[in-house]
PDB file of C-alpha atoms in Angstrom:
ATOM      1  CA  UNK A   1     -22.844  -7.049 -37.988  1.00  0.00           C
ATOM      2  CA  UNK A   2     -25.027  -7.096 -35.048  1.00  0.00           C
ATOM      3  CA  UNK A   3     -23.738  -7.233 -31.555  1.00  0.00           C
ATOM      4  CA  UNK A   4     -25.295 -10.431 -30.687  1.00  0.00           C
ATOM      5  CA  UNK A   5     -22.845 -11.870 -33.866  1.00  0.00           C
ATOM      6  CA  UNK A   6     -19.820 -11.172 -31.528  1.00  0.00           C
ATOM      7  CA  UNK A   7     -21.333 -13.348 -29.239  1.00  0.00           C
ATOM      8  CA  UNK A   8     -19.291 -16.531 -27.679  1.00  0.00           C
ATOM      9  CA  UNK A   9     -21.688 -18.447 -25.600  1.00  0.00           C
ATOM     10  CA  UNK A  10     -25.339 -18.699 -26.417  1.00  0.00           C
ATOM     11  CA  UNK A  11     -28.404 -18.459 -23.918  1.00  0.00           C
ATOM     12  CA  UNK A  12     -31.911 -17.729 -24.077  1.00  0.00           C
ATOM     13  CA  UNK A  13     -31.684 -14.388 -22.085  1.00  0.00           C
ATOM     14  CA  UNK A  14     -28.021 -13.485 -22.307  1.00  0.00           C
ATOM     15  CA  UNK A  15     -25.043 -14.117 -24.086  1.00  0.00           C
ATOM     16  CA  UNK A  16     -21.166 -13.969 -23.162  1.00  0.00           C
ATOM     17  CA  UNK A  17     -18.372 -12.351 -25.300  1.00  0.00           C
ATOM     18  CA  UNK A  18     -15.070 -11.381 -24.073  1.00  0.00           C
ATOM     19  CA  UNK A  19     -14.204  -8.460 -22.295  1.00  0.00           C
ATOM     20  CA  UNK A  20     -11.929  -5.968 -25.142  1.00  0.00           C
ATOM     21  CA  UNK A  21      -9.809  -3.688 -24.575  1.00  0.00           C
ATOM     22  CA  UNK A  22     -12.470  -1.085 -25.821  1.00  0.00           C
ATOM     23  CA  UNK A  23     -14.590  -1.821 -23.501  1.00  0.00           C
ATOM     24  CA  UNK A  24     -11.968   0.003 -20.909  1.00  0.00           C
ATOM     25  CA  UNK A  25     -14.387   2.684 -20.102  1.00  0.00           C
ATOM     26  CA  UNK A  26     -17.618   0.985 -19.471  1.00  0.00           C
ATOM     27  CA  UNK A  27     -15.321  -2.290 -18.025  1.00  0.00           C
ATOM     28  CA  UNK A  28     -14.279   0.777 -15.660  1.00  0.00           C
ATOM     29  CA  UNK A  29     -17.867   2.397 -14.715  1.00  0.00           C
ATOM     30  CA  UNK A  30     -18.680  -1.164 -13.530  1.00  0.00           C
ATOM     31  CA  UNK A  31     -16.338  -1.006 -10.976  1.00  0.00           C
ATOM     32  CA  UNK A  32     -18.149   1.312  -8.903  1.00  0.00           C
ATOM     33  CA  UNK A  33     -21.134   0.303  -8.132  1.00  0.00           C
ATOM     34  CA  UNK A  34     -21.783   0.074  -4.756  1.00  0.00           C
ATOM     35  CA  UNK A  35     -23.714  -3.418  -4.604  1.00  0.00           C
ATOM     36  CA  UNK A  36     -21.399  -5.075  -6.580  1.00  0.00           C
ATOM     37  CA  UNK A  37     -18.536  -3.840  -4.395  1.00  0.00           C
ATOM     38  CA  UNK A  38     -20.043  -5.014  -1.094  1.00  0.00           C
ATOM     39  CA  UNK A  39     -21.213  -8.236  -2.068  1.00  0.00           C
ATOM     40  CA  UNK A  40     -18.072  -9.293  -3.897  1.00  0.00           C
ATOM     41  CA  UNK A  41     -15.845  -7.733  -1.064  1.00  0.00           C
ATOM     42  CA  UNK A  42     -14.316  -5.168  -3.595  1.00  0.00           C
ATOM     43  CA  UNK A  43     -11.824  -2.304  -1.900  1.00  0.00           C
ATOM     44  CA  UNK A  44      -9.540  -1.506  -3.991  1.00  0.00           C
ATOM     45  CA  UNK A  45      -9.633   1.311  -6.301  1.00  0.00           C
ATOM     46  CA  UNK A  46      -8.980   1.721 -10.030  1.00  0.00           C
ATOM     47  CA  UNK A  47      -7.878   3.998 -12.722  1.00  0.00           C
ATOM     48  CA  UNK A  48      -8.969   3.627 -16.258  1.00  0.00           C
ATOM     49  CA  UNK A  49      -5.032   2.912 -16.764  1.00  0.00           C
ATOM     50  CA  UNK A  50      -4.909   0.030 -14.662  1.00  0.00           C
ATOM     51  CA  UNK A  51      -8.387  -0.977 -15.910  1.00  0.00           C
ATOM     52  CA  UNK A  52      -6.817  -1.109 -19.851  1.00  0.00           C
ATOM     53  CA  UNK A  53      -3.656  -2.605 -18.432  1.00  0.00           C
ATOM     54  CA  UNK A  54      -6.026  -5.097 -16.873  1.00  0.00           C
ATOM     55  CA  UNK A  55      -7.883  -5.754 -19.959  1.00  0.00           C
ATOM     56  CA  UNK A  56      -4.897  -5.921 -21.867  1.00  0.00           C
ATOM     57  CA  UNK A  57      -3.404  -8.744 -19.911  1.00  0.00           C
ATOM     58  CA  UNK A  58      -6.214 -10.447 -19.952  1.00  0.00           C
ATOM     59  CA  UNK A  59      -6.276 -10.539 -23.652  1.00  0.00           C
ATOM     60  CA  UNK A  60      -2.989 -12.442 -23.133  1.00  0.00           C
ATOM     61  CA  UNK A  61      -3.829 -14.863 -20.536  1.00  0.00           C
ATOM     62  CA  UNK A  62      -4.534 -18.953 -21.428  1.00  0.00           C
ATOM     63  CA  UNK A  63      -5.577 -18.856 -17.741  1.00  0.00           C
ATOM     64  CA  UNK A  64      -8.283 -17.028 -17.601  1.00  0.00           C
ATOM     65  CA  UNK A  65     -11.589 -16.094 -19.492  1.00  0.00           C
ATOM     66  CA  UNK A  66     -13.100 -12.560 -18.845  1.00  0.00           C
ATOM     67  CA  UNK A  67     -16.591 -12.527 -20.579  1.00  0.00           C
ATOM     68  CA  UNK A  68     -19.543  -9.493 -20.293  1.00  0.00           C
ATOM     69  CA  UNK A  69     -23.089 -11.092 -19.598  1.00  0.00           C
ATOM     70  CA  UNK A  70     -25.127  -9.587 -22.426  1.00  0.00           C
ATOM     71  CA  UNK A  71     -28.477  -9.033 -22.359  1.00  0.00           C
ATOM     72  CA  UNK A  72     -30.118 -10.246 -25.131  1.00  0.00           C
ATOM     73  CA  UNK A  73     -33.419  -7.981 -25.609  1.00  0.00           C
ATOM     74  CA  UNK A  74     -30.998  -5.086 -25.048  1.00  0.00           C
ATOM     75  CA  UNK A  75     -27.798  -5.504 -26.143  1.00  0.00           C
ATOM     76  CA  UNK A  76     -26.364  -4.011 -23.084  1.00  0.00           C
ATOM     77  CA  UNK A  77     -23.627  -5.195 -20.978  1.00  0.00           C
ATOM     78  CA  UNK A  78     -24.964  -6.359 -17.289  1.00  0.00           C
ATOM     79  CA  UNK A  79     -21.870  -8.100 -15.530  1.00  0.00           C
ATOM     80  CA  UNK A  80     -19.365 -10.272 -15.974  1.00  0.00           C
ATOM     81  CA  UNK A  81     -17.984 -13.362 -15.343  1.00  0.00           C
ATOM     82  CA  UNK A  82     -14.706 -15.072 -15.531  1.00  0.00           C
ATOM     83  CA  UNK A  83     -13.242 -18.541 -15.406  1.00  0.00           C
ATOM     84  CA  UNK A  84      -9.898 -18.165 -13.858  1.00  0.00           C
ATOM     85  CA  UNK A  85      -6.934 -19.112 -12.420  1.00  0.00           C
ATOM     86  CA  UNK A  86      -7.655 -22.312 -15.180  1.00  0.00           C
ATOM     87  CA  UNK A  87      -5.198 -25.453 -14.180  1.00  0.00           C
ATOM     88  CA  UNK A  88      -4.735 -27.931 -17.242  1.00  0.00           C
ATOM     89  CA  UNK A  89      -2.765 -30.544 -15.029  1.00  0.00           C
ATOM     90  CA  UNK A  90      -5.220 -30.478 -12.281  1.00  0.00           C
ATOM     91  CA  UNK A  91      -8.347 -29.724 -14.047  1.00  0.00           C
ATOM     92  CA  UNK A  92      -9.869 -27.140 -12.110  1.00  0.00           C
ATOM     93  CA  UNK A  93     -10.609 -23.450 -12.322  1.00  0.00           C
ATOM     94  CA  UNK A  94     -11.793 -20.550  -9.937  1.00  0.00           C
ATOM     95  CA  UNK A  95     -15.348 -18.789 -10.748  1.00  0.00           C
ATOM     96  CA  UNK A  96     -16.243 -15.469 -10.210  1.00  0.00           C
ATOM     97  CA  UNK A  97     -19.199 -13.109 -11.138  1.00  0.00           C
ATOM     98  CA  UNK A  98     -20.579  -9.642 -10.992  1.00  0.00           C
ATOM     99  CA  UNK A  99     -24.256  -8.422 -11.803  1.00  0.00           C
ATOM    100  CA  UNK A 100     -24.083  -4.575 -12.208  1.00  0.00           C
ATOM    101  CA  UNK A 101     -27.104  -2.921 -10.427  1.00  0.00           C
ATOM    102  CA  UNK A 102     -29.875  -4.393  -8.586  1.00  0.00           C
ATOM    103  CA  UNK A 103     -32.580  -3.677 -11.946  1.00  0.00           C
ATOM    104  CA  UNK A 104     -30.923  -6.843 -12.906  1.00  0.00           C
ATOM    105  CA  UNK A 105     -30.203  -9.075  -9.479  1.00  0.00           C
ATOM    106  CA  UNK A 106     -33.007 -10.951  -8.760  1.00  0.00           C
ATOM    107  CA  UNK A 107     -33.816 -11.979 -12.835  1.00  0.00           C
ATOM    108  CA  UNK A 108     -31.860 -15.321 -13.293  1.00  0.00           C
ATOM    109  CA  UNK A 109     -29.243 -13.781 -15.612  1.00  0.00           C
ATOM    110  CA  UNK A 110     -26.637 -14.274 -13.287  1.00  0.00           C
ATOM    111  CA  UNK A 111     -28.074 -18.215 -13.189  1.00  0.00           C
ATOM    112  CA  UNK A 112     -27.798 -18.577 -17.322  1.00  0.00           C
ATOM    113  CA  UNK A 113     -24.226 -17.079 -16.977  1.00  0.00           C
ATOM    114  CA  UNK A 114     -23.099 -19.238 -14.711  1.00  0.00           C
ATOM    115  CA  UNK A 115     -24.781 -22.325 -16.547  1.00  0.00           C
ATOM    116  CA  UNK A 116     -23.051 -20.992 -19.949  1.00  0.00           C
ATOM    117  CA  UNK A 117     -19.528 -20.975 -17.879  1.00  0.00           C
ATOM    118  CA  UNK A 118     -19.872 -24.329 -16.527  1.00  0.00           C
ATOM    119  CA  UNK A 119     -21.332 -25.787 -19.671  1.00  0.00           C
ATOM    120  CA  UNK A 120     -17.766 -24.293 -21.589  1.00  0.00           C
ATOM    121  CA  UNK A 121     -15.707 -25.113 -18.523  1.00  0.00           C
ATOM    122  CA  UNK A 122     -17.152 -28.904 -18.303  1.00  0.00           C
ATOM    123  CA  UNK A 123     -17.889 -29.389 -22.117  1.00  0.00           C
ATOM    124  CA  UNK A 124     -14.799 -27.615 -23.642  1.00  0.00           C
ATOM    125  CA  UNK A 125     -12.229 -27.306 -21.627  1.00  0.00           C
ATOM    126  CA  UNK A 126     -12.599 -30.601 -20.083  1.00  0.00           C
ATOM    127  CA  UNK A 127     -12.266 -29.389 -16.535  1.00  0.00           C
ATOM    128  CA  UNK A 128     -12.904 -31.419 -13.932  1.00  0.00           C
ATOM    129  CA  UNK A 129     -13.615 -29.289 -11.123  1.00  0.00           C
ATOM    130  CA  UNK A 130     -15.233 -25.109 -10.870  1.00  0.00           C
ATOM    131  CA  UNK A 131     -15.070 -23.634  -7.166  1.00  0.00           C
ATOM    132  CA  UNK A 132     -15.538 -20.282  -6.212  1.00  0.00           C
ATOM    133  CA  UNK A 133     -15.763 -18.086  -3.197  1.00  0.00           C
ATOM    134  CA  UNK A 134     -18.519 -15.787  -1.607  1.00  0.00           C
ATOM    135  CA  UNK A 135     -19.499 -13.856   1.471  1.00  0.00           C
ATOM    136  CA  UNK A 136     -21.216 -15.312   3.940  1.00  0.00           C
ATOM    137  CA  UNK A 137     -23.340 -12.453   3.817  1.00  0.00           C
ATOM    138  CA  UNK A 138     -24.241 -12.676   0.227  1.00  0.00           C
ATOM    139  CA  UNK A 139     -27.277 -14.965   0.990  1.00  0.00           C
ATOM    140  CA  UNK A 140     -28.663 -14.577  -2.319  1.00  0.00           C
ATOM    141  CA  UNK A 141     -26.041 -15.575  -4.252  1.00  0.00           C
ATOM    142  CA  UNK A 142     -25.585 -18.961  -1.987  1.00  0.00           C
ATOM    143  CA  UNK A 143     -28.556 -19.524  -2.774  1.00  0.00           C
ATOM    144  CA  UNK A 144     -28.324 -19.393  -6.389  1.00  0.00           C
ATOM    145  CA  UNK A 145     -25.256 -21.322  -6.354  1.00  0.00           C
ATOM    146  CA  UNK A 146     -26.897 -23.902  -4.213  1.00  0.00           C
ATOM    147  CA  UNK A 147     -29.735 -24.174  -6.735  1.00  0.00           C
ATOM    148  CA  UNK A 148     -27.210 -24.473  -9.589  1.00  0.00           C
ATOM    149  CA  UNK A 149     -25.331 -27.343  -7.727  1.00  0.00           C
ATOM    150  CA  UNK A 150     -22.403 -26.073  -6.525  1.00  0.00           C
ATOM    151  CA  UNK A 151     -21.666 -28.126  -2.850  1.00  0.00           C
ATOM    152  CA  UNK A 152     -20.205 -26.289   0.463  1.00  0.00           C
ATOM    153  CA  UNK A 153     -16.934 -27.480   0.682  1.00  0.00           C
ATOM    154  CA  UNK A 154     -15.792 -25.284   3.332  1.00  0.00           C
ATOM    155  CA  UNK A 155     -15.307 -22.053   5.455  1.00  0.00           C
ATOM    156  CA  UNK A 156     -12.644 -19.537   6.038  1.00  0.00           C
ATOM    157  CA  UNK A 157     -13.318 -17.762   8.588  1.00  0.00           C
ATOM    158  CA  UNK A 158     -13.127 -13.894   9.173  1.00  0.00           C
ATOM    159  CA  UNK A 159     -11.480 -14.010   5.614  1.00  0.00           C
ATOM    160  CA  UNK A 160     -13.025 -10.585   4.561  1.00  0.00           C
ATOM    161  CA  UNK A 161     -12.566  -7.270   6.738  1.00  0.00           C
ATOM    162  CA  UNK A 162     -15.485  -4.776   5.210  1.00  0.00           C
ATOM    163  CA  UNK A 163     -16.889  -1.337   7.002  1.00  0.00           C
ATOM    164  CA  UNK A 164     -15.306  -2.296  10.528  1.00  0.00           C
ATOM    165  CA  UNK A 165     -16.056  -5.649  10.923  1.00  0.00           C
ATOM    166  CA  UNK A 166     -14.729  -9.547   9.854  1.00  0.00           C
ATOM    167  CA  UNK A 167     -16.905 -12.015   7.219  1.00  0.00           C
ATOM    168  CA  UNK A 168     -16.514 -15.470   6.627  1.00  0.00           C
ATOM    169  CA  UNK A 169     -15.845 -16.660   3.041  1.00  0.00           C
ATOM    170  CA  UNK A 170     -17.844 -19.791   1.673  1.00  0.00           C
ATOM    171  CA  UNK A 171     -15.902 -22.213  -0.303  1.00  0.00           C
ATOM    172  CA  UNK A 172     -18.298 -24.117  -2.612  1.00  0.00           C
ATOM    173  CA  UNK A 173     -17.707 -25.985  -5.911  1.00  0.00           C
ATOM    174  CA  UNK A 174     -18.868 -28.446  -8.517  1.00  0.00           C
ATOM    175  CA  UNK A 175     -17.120 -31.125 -10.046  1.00  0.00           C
ATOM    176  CA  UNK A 176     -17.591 -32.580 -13.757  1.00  0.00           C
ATOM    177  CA  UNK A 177     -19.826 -35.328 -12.755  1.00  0.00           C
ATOM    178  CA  UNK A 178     -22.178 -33.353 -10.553  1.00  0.00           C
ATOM    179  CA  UNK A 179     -22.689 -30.910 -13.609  1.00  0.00           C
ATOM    180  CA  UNK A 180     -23.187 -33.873 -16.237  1.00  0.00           C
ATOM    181  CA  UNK A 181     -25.681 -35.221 -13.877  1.00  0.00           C
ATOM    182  CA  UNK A 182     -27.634 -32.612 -13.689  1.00  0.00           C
ATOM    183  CA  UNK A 183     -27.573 -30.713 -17.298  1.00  0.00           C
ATOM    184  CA  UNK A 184     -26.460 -32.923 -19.658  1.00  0.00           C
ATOM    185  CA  UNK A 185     -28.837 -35.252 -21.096  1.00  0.00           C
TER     186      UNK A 185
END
């Protein structure tokens, strides 16, 4: 079998599959790159036994979906993203992502991730409303969001304490209708 056969959700540049246990070492080497770190706030350290722990209840969560972002003319695993913290009664669910190294920032796979996500979150799990949280600092990623359709909802301020100083975190989501406006034809 190919790699691209373990695939979940379909794009034309990248595809998602979960996150095994397997993956534990390269899952780990991800978590130390110093870009992704900054602009998602990271500060905590890891072990590869916490990481496999991690991974392992993940495996065993209804509440959350932890899924690489695959390139597809390479096979090679560039991020991740995850649909958390997933509320049935309420119909909502917590977004977060990670591109790993700034060769692949800037390219729009983190944009055809997202889109996959939202597509599975709005078209298969019948949620009614994503949100997510970033940096106020993390311009470029607002911006993406932004372009994607996510709306400002709000901002906590000096939520994030990072080399010496205080940042504000961004509240933004998108609910159901917004996304069915815009993609779904």
């Amino acid at each position: 079998m190919t790699a691209e056969s373990y695939s979940w959700l379909q794009g034309d540049n990248v595809y998602l599959r979960p996150v095994e246990v397997e993956d534990a070492d390269q899952y780990y080497a991800t978590l130390y790159d110093e870009d992704v770190r900054y602009l998602t706030g990271t500060k905590a350290s890891f072990s590869k036994h916490q990481v496999v722990r991690h991974l392992e209840a993940k495996g065993l969560d209804s509440s959350s979906v932890l899924l690489w972002i695959i390139r597809k003319d390479t096979n090679e695993p560039i991020g991740d993203i995850e649909l958390q913290e997933i509320d049935g009664m309420n119909r909502s669910a917590g977004l977060r992502i990670a591109i790993n190294g700034g060769s692949h920032q800037g390219k729009g796979f983190g944009s055809e991730a997202i889109r996959l996500m939202l597509d599975y979150a709005f078209g298969i799990c019948n949620l009614h409303r994503v949100e997510l949280n970033v940096y106020a600092y993390n311009e470029r990623a607002i911006h993406v969001y932004q372009k994607i359709g996510f709306k400002q909802e709000g901002i906590q301020r000096d939520a994030l304490f990072y080399n010496h100083r205080y940042y504000n975190s961004i509240i933004m989501s998108m609910l159901e209708d917004e996304y069915r406006e815009k993609y779904v034809k």
